[in-house]
Short mmCIF file of N, CA and C in Angstrom, two decimals:
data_model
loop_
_atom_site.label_atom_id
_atom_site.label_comp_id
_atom_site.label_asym_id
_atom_site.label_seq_id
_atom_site.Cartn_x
_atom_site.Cartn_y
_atom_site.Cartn_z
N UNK C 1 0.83 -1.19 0.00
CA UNK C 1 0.00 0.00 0.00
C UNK C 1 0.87 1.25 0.00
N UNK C 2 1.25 2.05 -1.08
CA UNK C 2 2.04 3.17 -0.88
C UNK C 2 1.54 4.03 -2.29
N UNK C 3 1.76 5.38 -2.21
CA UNK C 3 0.89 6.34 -3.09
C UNK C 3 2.15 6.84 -3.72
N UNK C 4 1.40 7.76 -4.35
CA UNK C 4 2.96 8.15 -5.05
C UNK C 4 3.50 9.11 -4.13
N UNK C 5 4.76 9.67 -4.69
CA UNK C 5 5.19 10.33 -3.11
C UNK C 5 5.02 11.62 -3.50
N UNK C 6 4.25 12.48 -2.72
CA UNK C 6 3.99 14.32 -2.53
C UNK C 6 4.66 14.88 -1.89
N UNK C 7 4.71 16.31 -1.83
CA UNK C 7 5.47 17.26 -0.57
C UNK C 7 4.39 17.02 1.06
N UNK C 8 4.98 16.24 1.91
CA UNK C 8 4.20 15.90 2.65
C UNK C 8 3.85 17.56 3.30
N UNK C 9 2.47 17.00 4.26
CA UNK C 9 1.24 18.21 4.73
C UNK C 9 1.73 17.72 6.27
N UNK C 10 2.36 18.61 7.23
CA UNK C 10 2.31 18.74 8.28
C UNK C 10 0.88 19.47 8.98
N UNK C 11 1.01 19.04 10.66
CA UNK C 11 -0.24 19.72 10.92
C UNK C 11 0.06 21.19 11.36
N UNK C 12 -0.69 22.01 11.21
CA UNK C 12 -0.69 23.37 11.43
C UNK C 12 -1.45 24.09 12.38
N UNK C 13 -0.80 24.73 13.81
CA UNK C 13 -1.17 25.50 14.53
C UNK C 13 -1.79 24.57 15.77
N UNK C 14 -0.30 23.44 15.81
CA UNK C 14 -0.38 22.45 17.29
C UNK C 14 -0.65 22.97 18.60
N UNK C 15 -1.26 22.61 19.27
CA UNK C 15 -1.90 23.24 20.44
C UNK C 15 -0.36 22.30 21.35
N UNK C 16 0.80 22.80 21.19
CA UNK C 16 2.08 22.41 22.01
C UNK C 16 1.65 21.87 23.53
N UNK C 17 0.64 22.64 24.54
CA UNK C 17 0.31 22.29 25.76
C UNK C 17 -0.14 20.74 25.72
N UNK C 18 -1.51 20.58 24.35
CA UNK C 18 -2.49 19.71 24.63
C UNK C 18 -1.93 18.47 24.30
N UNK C 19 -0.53 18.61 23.76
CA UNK C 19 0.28 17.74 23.32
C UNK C 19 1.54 16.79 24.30
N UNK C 20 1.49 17.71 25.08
CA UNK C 20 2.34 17.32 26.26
C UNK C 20 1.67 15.92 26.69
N UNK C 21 2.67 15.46 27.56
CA UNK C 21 2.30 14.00 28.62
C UNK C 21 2.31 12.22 27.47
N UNK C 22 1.90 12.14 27.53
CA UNK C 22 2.18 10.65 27.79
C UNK C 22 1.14 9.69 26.33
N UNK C 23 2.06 9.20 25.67
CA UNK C 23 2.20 8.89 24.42
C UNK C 23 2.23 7.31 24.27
N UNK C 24 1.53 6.40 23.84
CA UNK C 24 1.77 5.18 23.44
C UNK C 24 2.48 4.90 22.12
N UNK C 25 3.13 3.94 22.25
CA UNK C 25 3.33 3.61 20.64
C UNK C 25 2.65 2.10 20.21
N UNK C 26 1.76 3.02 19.16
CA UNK C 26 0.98 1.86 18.51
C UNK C 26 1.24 0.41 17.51
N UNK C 27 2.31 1.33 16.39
CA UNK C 27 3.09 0.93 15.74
C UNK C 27 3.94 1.74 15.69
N UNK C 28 5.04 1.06 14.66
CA UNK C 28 6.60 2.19 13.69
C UNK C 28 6.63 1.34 13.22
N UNK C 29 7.83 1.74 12.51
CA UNK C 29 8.42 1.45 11.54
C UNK C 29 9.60 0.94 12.40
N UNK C 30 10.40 -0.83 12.46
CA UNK C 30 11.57 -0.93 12.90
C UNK C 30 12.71 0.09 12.81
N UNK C 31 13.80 0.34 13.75
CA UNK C 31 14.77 1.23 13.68
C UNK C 31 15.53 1.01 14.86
N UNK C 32 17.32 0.86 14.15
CA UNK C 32 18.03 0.32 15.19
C UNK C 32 18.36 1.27 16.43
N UNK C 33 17.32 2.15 16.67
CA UNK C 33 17.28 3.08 18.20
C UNK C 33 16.53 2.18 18.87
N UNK C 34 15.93 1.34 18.60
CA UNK C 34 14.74 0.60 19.02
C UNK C 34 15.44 -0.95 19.18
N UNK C 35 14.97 -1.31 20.58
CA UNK C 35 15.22 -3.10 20.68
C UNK C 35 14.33 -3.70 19.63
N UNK C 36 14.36 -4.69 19.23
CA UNK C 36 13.72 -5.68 17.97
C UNK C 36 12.41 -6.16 19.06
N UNK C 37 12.64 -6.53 19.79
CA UNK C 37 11.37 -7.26 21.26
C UNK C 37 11.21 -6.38 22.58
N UNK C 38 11.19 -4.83 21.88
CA UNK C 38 10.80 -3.95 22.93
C UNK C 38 9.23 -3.77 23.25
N UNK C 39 8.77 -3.65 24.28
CA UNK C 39 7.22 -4.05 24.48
C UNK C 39 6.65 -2.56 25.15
N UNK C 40 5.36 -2.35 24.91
CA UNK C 40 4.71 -1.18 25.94
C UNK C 40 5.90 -0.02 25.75
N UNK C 41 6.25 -0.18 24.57
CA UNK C 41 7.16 1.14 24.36
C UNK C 41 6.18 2.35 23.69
N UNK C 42 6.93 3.73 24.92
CA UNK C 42 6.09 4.81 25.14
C UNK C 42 6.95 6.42 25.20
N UNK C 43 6.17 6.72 24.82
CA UNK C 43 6.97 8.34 24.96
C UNK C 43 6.12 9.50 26.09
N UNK C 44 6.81 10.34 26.74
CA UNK C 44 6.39 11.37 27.52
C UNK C 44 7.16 12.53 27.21
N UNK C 45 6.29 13.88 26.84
CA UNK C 45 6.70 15.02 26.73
C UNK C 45 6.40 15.70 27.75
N UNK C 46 7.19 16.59 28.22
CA UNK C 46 6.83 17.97 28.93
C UNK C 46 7.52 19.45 28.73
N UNK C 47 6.53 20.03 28.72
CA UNK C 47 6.93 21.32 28.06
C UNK C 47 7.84 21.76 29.20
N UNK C 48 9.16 22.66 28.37
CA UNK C 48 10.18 23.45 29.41
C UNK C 48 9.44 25.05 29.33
N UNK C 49 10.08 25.65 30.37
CA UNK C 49 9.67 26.88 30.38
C UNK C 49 9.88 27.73 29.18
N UNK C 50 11.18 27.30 28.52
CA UNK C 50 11.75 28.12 27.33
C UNK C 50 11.26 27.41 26.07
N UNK C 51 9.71 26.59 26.11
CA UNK C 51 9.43 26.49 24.59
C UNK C 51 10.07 24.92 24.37
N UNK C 52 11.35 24.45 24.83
CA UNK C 52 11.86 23.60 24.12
C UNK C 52 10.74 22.25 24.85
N UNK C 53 11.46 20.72 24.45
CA UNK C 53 10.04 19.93 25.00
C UNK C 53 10.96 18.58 25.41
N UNK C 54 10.71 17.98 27.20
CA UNK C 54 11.62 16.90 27.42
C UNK C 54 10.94 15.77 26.82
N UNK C 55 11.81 15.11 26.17
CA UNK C 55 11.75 13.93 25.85
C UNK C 55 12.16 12.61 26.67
N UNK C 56 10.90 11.95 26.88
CA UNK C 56 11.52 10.72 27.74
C UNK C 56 10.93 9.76 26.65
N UNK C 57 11.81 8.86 26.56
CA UNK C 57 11.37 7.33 25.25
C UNK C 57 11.65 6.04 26.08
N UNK C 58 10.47 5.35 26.40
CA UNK C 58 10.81 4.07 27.43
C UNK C 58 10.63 2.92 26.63
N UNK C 59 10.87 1.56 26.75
CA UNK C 59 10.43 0.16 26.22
C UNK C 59 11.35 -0.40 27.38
N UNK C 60 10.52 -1.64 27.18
CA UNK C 60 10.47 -2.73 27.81
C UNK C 60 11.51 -4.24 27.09
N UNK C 61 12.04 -4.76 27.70
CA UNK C 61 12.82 -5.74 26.74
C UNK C 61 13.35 -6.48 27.75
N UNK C 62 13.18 -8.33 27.91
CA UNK C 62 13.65 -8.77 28.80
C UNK C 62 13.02 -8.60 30.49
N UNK C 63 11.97 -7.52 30.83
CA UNK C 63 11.63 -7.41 32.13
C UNK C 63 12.26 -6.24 32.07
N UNK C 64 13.25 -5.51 31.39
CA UNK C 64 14.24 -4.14 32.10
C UNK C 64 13.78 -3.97 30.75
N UNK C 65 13.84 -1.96 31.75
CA UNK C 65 13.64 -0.92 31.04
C UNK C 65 14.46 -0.09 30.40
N UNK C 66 14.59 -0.02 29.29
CA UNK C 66 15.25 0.74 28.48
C UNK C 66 14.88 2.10 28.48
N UNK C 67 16.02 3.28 28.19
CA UNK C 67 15.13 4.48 28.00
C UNK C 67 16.28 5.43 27.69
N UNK C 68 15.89 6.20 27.17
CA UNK C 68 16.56 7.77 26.53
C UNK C 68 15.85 8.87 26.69
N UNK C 69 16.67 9.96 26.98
CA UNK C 69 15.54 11.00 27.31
C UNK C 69 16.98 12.33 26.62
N UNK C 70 15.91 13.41 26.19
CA UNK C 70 16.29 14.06 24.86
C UNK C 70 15.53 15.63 24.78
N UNK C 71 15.82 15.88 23.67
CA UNK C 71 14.85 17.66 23.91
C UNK C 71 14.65 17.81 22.75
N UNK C 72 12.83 18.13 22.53
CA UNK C 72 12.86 18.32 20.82
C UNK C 72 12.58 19.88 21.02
N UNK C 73 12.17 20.40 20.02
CA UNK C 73 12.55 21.87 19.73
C UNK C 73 12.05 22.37 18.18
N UNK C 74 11.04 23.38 17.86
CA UNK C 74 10.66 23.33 16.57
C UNK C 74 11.60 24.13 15.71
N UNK C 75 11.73 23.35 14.43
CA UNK C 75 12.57 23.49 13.75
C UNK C 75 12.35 25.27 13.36
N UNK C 76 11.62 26.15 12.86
CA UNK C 76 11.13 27.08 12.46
C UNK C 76 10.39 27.65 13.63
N UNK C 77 11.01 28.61 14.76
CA UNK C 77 10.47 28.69 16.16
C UNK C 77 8.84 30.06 15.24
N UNK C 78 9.09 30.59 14.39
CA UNK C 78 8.22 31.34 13.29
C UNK C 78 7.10 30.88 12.52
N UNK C 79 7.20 29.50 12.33
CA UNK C 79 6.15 28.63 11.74
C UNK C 79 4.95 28.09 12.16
N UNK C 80 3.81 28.06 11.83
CA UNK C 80 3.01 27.26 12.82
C UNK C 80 2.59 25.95 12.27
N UNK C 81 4.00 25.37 11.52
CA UNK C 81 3.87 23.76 11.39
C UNK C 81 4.45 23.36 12.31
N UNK C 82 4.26 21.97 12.56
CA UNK C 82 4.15 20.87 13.45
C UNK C 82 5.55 20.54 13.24
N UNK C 83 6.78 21.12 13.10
CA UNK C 83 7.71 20.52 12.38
C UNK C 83 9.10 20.66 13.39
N UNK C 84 9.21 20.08 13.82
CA UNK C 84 10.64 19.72 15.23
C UNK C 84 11.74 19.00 14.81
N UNK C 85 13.15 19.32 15.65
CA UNK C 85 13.80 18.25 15.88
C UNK C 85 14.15 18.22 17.09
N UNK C 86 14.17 16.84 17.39
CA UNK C 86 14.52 15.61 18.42
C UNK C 86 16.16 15.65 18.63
N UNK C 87 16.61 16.07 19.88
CA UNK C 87 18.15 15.60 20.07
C UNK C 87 18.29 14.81 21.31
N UNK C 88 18.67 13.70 21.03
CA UNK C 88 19.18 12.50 21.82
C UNK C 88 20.72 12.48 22.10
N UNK C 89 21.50 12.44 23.26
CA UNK C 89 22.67 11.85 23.36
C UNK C 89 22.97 10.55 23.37
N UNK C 90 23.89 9.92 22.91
CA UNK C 90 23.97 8.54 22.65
C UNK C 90 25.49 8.33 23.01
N UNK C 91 25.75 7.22 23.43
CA UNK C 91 24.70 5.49 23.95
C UNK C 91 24.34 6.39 25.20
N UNK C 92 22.80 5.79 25.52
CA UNK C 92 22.52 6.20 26.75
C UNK C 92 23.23 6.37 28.48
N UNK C 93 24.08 4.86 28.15
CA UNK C 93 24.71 5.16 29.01
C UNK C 93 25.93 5.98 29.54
N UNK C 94 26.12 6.49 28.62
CA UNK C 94 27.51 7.80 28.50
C UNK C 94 26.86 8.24 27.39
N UNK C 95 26.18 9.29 27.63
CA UNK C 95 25.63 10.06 26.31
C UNK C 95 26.57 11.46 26.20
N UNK C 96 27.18 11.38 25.23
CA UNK C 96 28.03 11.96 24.57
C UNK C 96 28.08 12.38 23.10
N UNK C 97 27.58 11.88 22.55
CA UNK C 97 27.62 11.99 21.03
C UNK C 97 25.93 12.93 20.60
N UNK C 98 25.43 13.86 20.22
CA UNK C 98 24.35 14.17 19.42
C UNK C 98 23.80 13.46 18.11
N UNK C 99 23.06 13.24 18.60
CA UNK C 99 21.87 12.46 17.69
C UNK C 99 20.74 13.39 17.55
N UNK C 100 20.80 14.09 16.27
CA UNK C 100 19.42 15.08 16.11
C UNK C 100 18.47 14.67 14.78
N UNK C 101 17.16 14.43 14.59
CA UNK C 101 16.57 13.98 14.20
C UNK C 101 15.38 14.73 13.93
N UNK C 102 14.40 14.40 12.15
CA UNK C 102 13.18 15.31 12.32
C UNK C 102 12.01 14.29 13.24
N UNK C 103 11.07 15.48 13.45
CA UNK C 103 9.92 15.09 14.12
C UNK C 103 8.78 15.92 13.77
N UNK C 104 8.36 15.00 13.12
CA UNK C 104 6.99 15.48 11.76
C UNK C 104 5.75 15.71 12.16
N UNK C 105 4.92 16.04 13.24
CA UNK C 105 3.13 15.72 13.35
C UNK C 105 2.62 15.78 11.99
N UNK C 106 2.30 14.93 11.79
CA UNK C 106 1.56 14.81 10.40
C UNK C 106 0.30 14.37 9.99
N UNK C 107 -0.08 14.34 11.41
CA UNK C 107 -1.60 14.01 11.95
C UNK C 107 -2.27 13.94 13.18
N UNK C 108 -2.78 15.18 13.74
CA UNK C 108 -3.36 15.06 15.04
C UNK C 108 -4.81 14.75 15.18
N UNK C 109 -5.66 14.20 16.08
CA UNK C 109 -7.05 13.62 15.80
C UNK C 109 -7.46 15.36 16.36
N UNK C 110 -8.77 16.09 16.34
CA UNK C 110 -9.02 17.09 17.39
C UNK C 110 -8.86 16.75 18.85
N UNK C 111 -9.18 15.89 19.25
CA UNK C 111 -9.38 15.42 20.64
C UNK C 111 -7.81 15.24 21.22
N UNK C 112 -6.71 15.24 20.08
CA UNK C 112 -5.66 15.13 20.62
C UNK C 112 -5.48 13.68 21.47
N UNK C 113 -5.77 12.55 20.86
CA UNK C 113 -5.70 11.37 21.38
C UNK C 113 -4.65 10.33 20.45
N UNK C 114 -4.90 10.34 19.11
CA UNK C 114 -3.88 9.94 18.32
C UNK C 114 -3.60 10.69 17.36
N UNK C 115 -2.09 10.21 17.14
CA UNK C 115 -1.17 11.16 16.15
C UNK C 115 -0.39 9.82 15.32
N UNK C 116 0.07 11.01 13.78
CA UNK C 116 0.52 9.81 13.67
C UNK C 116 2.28 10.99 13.48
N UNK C 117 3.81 10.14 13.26
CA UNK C 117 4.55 11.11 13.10
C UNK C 117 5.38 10.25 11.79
N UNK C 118 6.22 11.68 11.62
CA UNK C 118 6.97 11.06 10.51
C UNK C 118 8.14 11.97 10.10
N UNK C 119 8.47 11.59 8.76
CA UNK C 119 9.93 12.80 8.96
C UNK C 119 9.60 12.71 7.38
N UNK C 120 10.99 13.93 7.09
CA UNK C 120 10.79 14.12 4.92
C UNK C 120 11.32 12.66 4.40
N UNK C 121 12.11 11.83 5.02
CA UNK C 121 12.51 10.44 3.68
C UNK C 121 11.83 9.76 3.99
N UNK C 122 10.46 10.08 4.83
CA UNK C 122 9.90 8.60 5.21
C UNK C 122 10.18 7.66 5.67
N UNK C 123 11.68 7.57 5.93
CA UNK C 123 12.46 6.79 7.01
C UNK C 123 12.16 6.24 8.07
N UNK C 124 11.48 6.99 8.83
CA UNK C 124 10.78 6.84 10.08
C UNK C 124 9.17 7.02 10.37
N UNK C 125 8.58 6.31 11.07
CA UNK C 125 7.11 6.63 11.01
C UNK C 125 6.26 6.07 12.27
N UNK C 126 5.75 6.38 13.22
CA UNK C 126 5.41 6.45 14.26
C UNK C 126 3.77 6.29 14.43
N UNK C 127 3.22 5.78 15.04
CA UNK C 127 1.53 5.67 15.29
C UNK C 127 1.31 5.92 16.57
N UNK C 128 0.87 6.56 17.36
CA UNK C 128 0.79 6.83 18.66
C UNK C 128 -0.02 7.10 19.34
N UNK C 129 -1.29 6.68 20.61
CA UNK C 129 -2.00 7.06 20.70
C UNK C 129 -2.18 7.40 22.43
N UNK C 130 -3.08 8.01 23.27
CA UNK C 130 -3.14 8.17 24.33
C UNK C 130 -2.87 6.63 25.73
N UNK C 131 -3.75 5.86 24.58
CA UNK C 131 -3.63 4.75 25.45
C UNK C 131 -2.86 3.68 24.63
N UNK C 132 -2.64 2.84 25.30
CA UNK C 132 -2.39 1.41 24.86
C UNK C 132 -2.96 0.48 24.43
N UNK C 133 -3.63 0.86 23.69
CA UNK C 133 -4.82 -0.12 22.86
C UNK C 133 -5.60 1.18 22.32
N UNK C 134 -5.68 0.79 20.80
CA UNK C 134 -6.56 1.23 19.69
C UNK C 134 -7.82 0.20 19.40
N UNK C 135 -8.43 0.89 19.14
CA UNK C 135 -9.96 0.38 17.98
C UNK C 135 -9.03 -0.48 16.75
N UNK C 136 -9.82 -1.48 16.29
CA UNK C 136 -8.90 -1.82 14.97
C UNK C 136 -9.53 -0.75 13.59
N UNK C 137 -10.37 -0.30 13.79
CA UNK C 137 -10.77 0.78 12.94
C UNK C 137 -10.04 1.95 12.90
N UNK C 138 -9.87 2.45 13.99
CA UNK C 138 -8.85 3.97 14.07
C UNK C 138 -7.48 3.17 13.83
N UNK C 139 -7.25 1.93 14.30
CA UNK C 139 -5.83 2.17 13.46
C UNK C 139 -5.55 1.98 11.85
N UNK C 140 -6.79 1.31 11.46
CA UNK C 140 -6.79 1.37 10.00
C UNK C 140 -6.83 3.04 9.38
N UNK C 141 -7.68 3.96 9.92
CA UNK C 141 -8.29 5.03 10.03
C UNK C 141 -6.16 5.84 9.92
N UNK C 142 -5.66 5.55 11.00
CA UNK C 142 -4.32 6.42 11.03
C UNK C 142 -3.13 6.04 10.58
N UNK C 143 -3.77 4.37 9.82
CA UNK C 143 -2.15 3.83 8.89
C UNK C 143 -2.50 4.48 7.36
N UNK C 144 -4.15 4.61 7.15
CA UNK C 144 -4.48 5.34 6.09
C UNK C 144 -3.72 6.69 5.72
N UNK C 145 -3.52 7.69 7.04
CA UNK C 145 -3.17 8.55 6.84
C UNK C 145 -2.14 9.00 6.53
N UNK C 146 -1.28 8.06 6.78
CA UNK C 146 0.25 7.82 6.58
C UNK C 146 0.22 7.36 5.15
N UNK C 147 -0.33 6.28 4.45
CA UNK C 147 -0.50 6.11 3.11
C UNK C 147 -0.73 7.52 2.78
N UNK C 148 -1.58 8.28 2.54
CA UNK C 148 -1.96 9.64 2.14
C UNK C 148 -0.71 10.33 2.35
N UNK C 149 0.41 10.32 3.19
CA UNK C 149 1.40 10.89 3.07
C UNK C 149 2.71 10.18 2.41
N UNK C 150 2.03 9.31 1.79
CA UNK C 150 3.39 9.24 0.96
C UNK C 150 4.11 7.50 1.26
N UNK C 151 3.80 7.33 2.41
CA UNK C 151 4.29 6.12 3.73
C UNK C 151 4.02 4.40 2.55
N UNK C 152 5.21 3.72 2.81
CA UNK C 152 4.76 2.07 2.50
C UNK C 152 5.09 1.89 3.75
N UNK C 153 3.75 1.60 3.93
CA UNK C 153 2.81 1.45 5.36
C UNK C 153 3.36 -0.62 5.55
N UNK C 154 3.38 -1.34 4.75
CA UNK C 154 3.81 -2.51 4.70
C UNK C 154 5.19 -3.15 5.52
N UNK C 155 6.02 -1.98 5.94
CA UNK C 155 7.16 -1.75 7.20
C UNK C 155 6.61 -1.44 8.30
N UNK C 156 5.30 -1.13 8.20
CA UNK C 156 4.85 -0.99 9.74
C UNK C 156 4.99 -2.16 10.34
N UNK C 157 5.02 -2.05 12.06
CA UNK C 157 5.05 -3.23 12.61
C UNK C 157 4.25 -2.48 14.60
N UNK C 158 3.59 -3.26 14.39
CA UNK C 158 2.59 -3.43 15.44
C UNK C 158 3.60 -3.56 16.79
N UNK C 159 3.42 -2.53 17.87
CA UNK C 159 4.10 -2.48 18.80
C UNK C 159 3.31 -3.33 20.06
N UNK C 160 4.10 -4.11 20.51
CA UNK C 160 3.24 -4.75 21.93
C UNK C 160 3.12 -4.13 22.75
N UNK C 161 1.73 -4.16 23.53
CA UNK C 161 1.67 -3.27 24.59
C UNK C 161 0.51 -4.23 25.87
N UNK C 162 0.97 -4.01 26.50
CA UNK C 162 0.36 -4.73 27.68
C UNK C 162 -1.35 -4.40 28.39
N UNK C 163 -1.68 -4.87 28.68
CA UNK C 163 -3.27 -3.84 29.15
C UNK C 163 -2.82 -3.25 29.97
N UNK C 164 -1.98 -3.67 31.33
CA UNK C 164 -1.68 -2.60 32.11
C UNK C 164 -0.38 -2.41 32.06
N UNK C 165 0.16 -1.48 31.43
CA UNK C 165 1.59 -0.75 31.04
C UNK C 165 2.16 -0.75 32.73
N UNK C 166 3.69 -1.14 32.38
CA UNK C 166 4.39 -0.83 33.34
C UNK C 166 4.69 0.46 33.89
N UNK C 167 4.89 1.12 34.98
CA UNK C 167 5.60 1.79 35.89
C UNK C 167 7.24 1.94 35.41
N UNK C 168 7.54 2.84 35.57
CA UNK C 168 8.97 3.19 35.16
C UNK C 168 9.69 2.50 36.02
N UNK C 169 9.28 2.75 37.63
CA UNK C 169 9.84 2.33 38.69
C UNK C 169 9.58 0.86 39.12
N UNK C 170 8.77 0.43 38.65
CA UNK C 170 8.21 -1.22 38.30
C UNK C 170 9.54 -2.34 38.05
N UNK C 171 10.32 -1.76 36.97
CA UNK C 171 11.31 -2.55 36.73
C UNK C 171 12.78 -2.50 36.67
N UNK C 172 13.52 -3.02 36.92
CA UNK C 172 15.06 -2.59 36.84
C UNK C 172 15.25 -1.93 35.39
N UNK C 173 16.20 -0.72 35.31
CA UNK C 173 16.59 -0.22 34.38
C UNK C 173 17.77 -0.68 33.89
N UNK C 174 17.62 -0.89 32.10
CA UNK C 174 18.93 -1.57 31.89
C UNK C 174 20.08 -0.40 31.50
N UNK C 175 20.77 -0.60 33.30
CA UNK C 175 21.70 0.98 33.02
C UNK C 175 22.93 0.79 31.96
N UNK C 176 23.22 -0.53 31.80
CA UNK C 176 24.20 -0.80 30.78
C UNK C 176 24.31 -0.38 29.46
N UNK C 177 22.93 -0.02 29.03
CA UNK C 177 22.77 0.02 28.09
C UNK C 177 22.86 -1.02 26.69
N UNK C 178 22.50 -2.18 27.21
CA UNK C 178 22.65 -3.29 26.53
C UNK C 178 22.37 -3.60 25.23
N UNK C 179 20.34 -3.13 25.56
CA UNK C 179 19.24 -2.97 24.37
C UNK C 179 20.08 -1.99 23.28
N UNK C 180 20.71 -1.05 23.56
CA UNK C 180 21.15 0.32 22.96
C UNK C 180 22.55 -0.61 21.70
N UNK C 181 23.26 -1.15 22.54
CA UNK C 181 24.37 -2.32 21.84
C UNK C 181 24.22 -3.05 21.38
N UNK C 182 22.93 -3.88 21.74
CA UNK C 182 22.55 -4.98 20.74
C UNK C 182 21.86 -4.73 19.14
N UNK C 183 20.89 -3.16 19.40
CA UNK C 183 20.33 -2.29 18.43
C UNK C 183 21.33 -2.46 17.06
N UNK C 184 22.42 -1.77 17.98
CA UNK C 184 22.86 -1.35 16.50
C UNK C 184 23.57 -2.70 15.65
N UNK C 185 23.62 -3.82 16.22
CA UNK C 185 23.90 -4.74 15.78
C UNK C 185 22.60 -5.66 15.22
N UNK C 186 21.77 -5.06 15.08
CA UNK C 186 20.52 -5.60 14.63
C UNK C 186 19.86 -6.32 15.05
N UNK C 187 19.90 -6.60 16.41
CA UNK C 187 19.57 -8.02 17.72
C UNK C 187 18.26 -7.98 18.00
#
């Protein structure tokens, strides 16, 4: 399922507040930032005083928690597209190196419950919704939308998520950074 490819349509005139807090991931697109058998993997934003936005990115893998936490920031502070980048230090566990990345809204519902994200090569692509469990209709409803932008939606891959999502503090954190080492080796 993929369309021909357009100048993708960001969303315009994000309500940044209503956007804040706590993010499921429904599906993506695999990517070696990501464990291969990461589960109930989730994102949390909170707005800083100065505009910019913390990024916390959790999954699950093994019982231990993986996680990175980062600052996105809109690319065009003048624009009122949806259009950011994401900076991560890497490997988590000695983060040292910058990792900056786009971060596309390219679909918000009104209710601000699901989004879907994405970037310009289509590289990356994100489904995300308030909770941890979708309708199978709305997710047909928001892989559509991603087709409409351009997306071979056929790399999607369905993220596991638990009925009752873990607690951060629930599980040992893998401070080693293991998930992060095995990633890039394709594990």
């Amino acid at each position: 399922m993929t369309t021909e490819k357009k100048e993708m349509e960001v969303v315009k005139g994000l309500d940044l507040e209503r956007y804040m807090g706590r993010w499921y991931e429904i599906a993506s697109f695999p990517s070696r930032f990501q464990p291969k058998n990461g589960a109930d993997t989730r994102a949390t934003y909170t707005l800083n005083p100065d505009g910019t936005v913390k990024v916390l990115n959790e999954t699950w893998d093994g019982g231990k928690r993986g996680f990175i936490q980062g600052s996105a920031f809109k690319t065009d502070p003048k624009s009122d597209e949806a259009k950011f980048k994401v900076r991560f230090y890497v490997p988590p566990f000695l983060p040292i190196i910058p990792v900056t990345g786009d971060y596309w809204v390219l679909y918000i519902d009104p209710e601000y419950q699901h989004a879907v994200i994405g970037q310009p090569s289509r590289s990356y692509l994100w489904i995300l919704s308030r909770t941890a469990h979708v309708e199978e209709e709305t997710y047909k409803q928001l892989v559509e939308k991603a087709v409409e932008q351009g997306y071979d939606v056929s790399k999607l891959h369905k993220t596991a998520q638990s009925d009752t999502p873990p607690e951060s503090d629930a599980a040992p954190d893998d401070t080693k950074g293991i998930w992060w080492l095995k990633s890039i080796f394709g594990k």
